[in-house]
Short mmCIF file of C-alpha atoms in Angstrom, two decimals:
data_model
loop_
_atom_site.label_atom_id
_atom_site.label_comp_id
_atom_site.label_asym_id
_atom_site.label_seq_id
_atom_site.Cartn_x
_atom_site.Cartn_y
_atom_site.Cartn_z
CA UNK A 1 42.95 -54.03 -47.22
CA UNK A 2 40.89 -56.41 -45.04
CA UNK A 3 37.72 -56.38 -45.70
CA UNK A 4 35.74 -55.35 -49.31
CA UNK A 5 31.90 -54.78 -48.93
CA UNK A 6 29.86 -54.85 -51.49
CA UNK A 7 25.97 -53.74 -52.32
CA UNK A 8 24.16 -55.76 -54.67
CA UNK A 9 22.75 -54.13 -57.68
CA UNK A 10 20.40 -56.16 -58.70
CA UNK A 11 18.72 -59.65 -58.14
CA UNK A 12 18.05 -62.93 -59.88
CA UNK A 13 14.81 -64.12 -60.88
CA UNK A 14 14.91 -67.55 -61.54
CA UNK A 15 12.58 -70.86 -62.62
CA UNK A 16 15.11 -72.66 -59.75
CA UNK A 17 14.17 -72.06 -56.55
CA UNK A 18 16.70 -74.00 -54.50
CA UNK A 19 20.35 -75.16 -55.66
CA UNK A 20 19.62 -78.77 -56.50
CA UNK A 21 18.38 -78.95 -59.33
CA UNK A 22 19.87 -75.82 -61.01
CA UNK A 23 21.49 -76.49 -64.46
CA UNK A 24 25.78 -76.88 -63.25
CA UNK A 25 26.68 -74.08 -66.07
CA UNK A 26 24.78 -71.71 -68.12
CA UNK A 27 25.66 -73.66 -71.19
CA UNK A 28 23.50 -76.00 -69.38
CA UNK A 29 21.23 -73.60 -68.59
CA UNK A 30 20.40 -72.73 -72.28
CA UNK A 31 16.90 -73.69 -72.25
CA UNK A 32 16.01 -72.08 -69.11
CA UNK A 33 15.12 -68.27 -69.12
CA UNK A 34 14.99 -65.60 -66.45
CA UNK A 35 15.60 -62.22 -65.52
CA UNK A 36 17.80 -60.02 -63.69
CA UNK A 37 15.65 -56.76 -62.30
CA UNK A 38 18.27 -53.81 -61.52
CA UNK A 39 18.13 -51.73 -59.13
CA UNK A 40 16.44 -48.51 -60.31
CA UNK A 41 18.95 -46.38 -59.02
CA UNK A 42 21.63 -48.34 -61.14
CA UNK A 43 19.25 -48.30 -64.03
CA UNK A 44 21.21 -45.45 -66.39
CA UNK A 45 24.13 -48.07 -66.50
CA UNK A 46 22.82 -50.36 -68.25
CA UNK A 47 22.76 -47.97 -71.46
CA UNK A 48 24.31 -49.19 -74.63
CA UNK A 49 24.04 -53.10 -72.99
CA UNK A 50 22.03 -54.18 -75.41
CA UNK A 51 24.09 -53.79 -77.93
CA UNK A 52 26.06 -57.16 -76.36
CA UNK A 53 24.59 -60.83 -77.40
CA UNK A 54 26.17 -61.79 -74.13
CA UNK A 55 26.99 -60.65 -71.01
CA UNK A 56 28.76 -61.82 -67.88
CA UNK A 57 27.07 -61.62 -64.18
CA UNK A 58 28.78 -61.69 -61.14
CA UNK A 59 26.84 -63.29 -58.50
CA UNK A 60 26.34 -63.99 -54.67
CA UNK A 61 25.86 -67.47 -53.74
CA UNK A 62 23.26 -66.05 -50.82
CA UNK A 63 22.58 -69.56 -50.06
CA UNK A 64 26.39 -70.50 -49.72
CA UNK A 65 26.82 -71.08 -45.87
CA UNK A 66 30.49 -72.89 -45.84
CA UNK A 67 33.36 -72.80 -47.67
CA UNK A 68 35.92 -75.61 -48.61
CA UNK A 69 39.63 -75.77 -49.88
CA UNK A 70 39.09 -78.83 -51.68
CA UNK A 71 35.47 -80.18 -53.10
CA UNK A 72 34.06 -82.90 -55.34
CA UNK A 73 32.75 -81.84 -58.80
CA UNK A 74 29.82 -82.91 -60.10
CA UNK A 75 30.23 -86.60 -61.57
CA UNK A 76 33.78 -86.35 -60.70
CA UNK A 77 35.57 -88.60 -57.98
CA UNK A 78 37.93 -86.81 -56.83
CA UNK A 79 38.52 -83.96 -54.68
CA UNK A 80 39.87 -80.81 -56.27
CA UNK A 81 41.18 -77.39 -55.25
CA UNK A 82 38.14 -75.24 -55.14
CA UNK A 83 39.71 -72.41 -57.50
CA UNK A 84 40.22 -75.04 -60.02
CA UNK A 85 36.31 -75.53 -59.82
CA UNK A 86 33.17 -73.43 -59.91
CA UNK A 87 31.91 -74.82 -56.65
CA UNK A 88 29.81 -72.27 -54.54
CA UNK A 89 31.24 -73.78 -51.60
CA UNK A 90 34.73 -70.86 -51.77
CA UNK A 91 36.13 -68.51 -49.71
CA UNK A 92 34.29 -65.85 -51.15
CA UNK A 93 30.69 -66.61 -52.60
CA UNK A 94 31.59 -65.27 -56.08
CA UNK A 95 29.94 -66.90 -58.94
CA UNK A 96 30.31 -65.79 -62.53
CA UNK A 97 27.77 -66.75 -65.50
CA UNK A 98 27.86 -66.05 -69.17
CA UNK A 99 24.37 -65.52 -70.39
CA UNK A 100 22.64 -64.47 -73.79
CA UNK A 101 20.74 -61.21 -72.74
CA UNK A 102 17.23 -61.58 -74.80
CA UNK A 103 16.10 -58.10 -74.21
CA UNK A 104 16.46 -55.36 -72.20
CA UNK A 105 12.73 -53.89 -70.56
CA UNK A 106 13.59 -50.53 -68.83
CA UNK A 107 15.69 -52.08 -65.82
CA UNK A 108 14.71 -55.50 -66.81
CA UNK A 109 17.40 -57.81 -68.56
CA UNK A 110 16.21 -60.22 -69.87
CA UNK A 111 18.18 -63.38 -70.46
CA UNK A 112 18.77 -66.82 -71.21
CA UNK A 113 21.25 -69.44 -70.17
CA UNK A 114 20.48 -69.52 -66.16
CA UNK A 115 22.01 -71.26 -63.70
CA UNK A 116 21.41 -69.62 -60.62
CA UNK A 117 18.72 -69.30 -58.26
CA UNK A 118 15.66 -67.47 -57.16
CA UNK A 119 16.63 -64.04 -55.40
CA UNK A 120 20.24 -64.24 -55.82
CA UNK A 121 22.31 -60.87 -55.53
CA UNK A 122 23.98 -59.59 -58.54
CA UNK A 123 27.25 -57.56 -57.75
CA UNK A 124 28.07 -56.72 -61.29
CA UNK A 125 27.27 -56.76 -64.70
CA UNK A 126 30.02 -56.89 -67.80
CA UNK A 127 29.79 -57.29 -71.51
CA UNK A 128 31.06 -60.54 -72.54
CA UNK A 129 34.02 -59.82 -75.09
CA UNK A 130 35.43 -63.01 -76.76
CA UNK A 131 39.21 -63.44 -75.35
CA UNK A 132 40.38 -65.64 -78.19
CA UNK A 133 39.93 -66.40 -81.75
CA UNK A 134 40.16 -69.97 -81.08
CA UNK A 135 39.98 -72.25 -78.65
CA UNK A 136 43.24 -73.42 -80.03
CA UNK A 137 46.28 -74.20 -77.09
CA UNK A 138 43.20 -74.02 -74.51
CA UNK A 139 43.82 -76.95 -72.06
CA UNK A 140 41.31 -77.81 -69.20
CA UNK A 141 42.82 -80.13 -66.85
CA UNK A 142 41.30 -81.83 -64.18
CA UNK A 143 38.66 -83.20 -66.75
CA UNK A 144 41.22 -85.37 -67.42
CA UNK A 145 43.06 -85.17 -64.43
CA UNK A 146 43.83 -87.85 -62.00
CA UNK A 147 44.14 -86.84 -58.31
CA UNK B 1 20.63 -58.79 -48.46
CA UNK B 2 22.07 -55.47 -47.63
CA UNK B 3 26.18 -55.51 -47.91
CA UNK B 4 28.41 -58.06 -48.42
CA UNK B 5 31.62 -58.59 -47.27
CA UNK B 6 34.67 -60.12 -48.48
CA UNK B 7 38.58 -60.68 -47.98
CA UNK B 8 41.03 -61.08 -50.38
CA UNK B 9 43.02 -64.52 -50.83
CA UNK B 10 45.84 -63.06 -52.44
CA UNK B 11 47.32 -59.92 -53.85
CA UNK B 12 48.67 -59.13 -57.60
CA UNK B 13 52.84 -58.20 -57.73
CA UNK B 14 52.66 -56.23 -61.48
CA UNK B 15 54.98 -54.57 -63.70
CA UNK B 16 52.61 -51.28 -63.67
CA UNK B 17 52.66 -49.41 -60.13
CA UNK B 18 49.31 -46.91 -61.02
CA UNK B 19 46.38 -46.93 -63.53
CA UNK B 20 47.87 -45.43 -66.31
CA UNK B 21 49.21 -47.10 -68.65
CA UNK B 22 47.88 -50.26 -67.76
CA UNK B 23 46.98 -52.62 -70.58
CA UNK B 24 43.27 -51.69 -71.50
CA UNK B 25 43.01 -55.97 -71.23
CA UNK B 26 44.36 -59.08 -70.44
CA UNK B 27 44.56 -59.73 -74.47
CA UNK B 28 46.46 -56.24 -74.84
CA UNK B 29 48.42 -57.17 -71.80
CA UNK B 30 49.93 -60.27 -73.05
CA UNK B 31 53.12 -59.17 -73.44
CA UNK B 32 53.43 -58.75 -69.94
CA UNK B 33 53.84 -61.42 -67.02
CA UNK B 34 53.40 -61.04 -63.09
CA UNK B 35 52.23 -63.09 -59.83
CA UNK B 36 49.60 -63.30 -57.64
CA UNK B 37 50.53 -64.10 -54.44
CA UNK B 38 47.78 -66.33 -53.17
CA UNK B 39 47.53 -65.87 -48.98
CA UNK B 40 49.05 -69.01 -46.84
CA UNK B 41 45.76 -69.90 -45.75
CA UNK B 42 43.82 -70.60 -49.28
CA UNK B 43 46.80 -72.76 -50.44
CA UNK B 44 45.03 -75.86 -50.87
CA UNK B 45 42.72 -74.37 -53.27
CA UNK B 46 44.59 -74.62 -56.04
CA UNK B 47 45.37 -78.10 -56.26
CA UNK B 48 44.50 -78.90 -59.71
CA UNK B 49 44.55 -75.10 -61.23
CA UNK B 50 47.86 -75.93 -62.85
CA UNK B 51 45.99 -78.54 -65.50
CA UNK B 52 44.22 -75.24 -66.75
CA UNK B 53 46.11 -73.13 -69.43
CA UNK B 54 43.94 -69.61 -68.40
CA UNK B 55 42.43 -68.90 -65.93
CA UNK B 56 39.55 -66.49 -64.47
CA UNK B 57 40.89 -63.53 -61.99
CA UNK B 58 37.65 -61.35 -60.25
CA UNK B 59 39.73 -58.56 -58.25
CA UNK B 60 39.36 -55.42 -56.67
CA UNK B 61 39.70 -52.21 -58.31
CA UNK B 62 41.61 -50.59 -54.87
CA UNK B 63 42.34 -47.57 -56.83
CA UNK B 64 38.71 -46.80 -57.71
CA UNK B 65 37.70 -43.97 -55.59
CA UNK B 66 33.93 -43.01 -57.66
CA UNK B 67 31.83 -44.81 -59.61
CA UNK B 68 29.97 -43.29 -62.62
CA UNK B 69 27.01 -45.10 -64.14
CA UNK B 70 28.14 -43.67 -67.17
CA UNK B 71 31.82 -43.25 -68.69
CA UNK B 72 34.16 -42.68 -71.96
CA UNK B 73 35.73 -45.61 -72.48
CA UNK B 74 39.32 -45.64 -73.57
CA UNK B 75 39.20 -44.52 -77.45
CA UNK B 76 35.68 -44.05 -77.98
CA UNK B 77 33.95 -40.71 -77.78
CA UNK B 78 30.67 -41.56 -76.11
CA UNK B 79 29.24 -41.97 -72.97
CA UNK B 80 28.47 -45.75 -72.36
CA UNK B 81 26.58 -47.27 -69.85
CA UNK B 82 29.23 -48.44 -67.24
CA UNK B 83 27.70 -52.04 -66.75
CA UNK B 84 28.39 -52.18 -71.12
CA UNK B 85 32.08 -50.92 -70.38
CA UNK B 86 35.12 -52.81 -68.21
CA UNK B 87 35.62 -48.85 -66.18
CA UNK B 88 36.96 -49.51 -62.70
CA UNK B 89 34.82 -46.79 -62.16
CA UNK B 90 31.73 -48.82 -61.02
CA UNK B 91 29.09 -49.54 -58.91
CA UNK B 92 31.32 -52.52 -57.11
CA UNK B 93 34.84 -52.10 -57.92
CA UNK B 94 35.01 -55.57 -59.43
CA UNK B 95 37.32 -56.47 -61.93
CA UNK B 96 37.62 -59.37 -64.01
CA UNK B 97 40.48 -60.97 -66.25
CA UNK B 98 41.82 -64.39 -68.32
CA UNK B 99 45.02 -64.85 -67.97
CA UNK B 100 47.09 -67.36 -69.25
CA UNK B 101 48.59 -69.64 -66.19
CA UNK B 102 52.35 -70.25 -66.94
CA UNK B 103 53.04 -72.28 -63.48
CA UNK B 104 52.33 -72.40 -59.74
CA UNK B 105 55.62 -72.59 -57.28
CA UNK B 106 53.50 -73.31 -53.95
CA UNK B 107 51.62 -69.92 -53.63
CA UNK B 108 52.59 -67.97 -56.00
CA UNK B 109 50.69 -68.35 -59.62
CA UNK B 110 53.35 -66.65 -62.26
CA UNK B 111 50.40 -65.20 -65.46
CA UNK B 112 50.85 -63.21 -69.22
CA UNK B 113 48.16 -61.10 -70.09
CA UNK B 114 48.27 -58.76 -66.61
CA UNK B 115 46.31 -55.71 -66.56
CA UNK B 116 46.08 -55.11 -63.25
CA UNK B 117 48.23 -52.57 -60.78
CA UNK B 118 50.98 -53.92 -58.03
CA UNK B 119 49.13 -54.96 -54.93
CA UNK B 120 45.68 -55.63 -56.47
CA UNK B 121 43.65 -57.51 -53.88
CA UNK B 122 42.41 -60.71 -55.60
CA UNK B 123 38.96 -61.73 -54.30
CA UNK B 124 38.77 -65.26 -56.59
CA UNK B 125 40.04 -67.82 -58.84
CA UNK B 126 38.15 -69.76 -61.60
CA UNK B 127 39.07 -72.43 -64.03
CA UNK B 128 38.67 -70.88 -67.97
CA UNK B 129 36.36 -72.97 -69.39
CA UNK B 130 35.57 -71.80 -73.23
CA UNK B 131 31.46 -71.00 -73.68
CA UNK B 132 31.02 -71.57 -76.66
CA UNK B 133 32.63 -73.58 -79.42
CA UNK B 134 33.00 -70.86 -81.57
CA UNK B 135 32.42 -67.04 -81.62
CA UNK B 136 29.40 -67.42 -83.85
CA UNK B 137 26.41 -65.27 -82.82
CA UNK B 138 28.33 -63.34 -80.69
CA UNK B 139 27.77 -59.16 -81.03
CA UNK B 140 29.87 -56.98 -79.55
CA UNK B 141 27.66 -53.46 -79.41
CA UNK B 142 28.92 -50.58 -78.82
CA UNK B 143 32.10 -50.65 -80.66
CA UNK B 144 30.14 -50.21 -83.83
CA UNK B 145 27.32 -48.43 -81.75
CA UNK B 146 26.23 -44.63 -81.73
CA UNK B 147 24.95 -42.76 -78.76
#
């Protein structure tokens, strides 16, 4: 398999309308609201979403133009490998949010926790599911890392 | 934005050869390990990935061959919306898993918790980062919901 296409099913509308200045997660993003308008021929899927105080998007980083093995992280100094990051800058423009849906307006989701941009493509939508009961024997590394 | 396109930077070598009998989840799938080969070329991305204990997976369902925008999930008698379900069946075959890292030997990433087929096409790699400190606030719908 060489090559996957995919068709957007929706789009990002967003109080950012370029990437500087976006929140750099959607933890950060917690005060910011927006919305995500489905397609309406994808509409009937979103049945029994609302049930779900959370819900993952995968995203297009439409404004994503090059791609790097290695970037800097925000207020980090060093450069890390790009799948140990959530730079936009990959080989594929995925991006991945966990946001609190609000409400749900006949193909309008509400939602809050934002971090991406004005007119961004959404690929897919997924209820979030908690994967552990703790947080316990979680490590994040390069946090602490040193190059 | 009409259709986007994509290539997979590595592939997933699994204990399960088809769809059935696949773990319904990563969680349910923890007693089992496998590898994803990451591609030559993408290499240097993971620099760093090893200081993570999980790690995020988005793949390619290469088995899906129809999408439904509703389904049955496993062990429930109703017909969700797909976008509230984890169906390969769906509008982009997307698929998304933690898993937890064990180690990296150059390309290959060894994982627990597989619940995807051999050959898989992996599409990208994300650092788990937890959300949210603890699961409070979080609702789950349809498991408890009714049609």
């Amino acid at each position: 398999m060489n090559e996957i296409n995919l068709k957007p099913i929706g789009i990002v509308h967003s109080p950012f309308r370029e990437p500087s200045g976006v929140p750099k997660d959607s933890t950060d993003g917690m005060d910011y609201t927006g919305t995500v308008e489905i397609f309406p021929e994808y509409k009937d899927g979103l049945k029994d979403l609302e049930g779900f105080s959370h819900i993952i998007l995968i995203f297009y980083f439409h404004k994503s133009e090059y791609s790097h093995l290695t970037v800097k992280p925000f207020l980090d100094s060093y450069l890390r490998g790009v799948f140990a990051t959530r730079s936009p800058h990959r080989p594929n423009f995925l991006g991945l949010s966990v946001v609190k849906l609000i409400r749900i307006d006949n193909n309008i989701l509400h939602i809050r926790g934002i971090d991406m941009i004005e007119g961004t493509p959404v690929l897919d939508i997924k209820p979030y599911i908690p994967e552990f009961e703790s947080n316990e024997g979680i490590k994040i590394g390069w946090l602490e890392g040193k190059i």
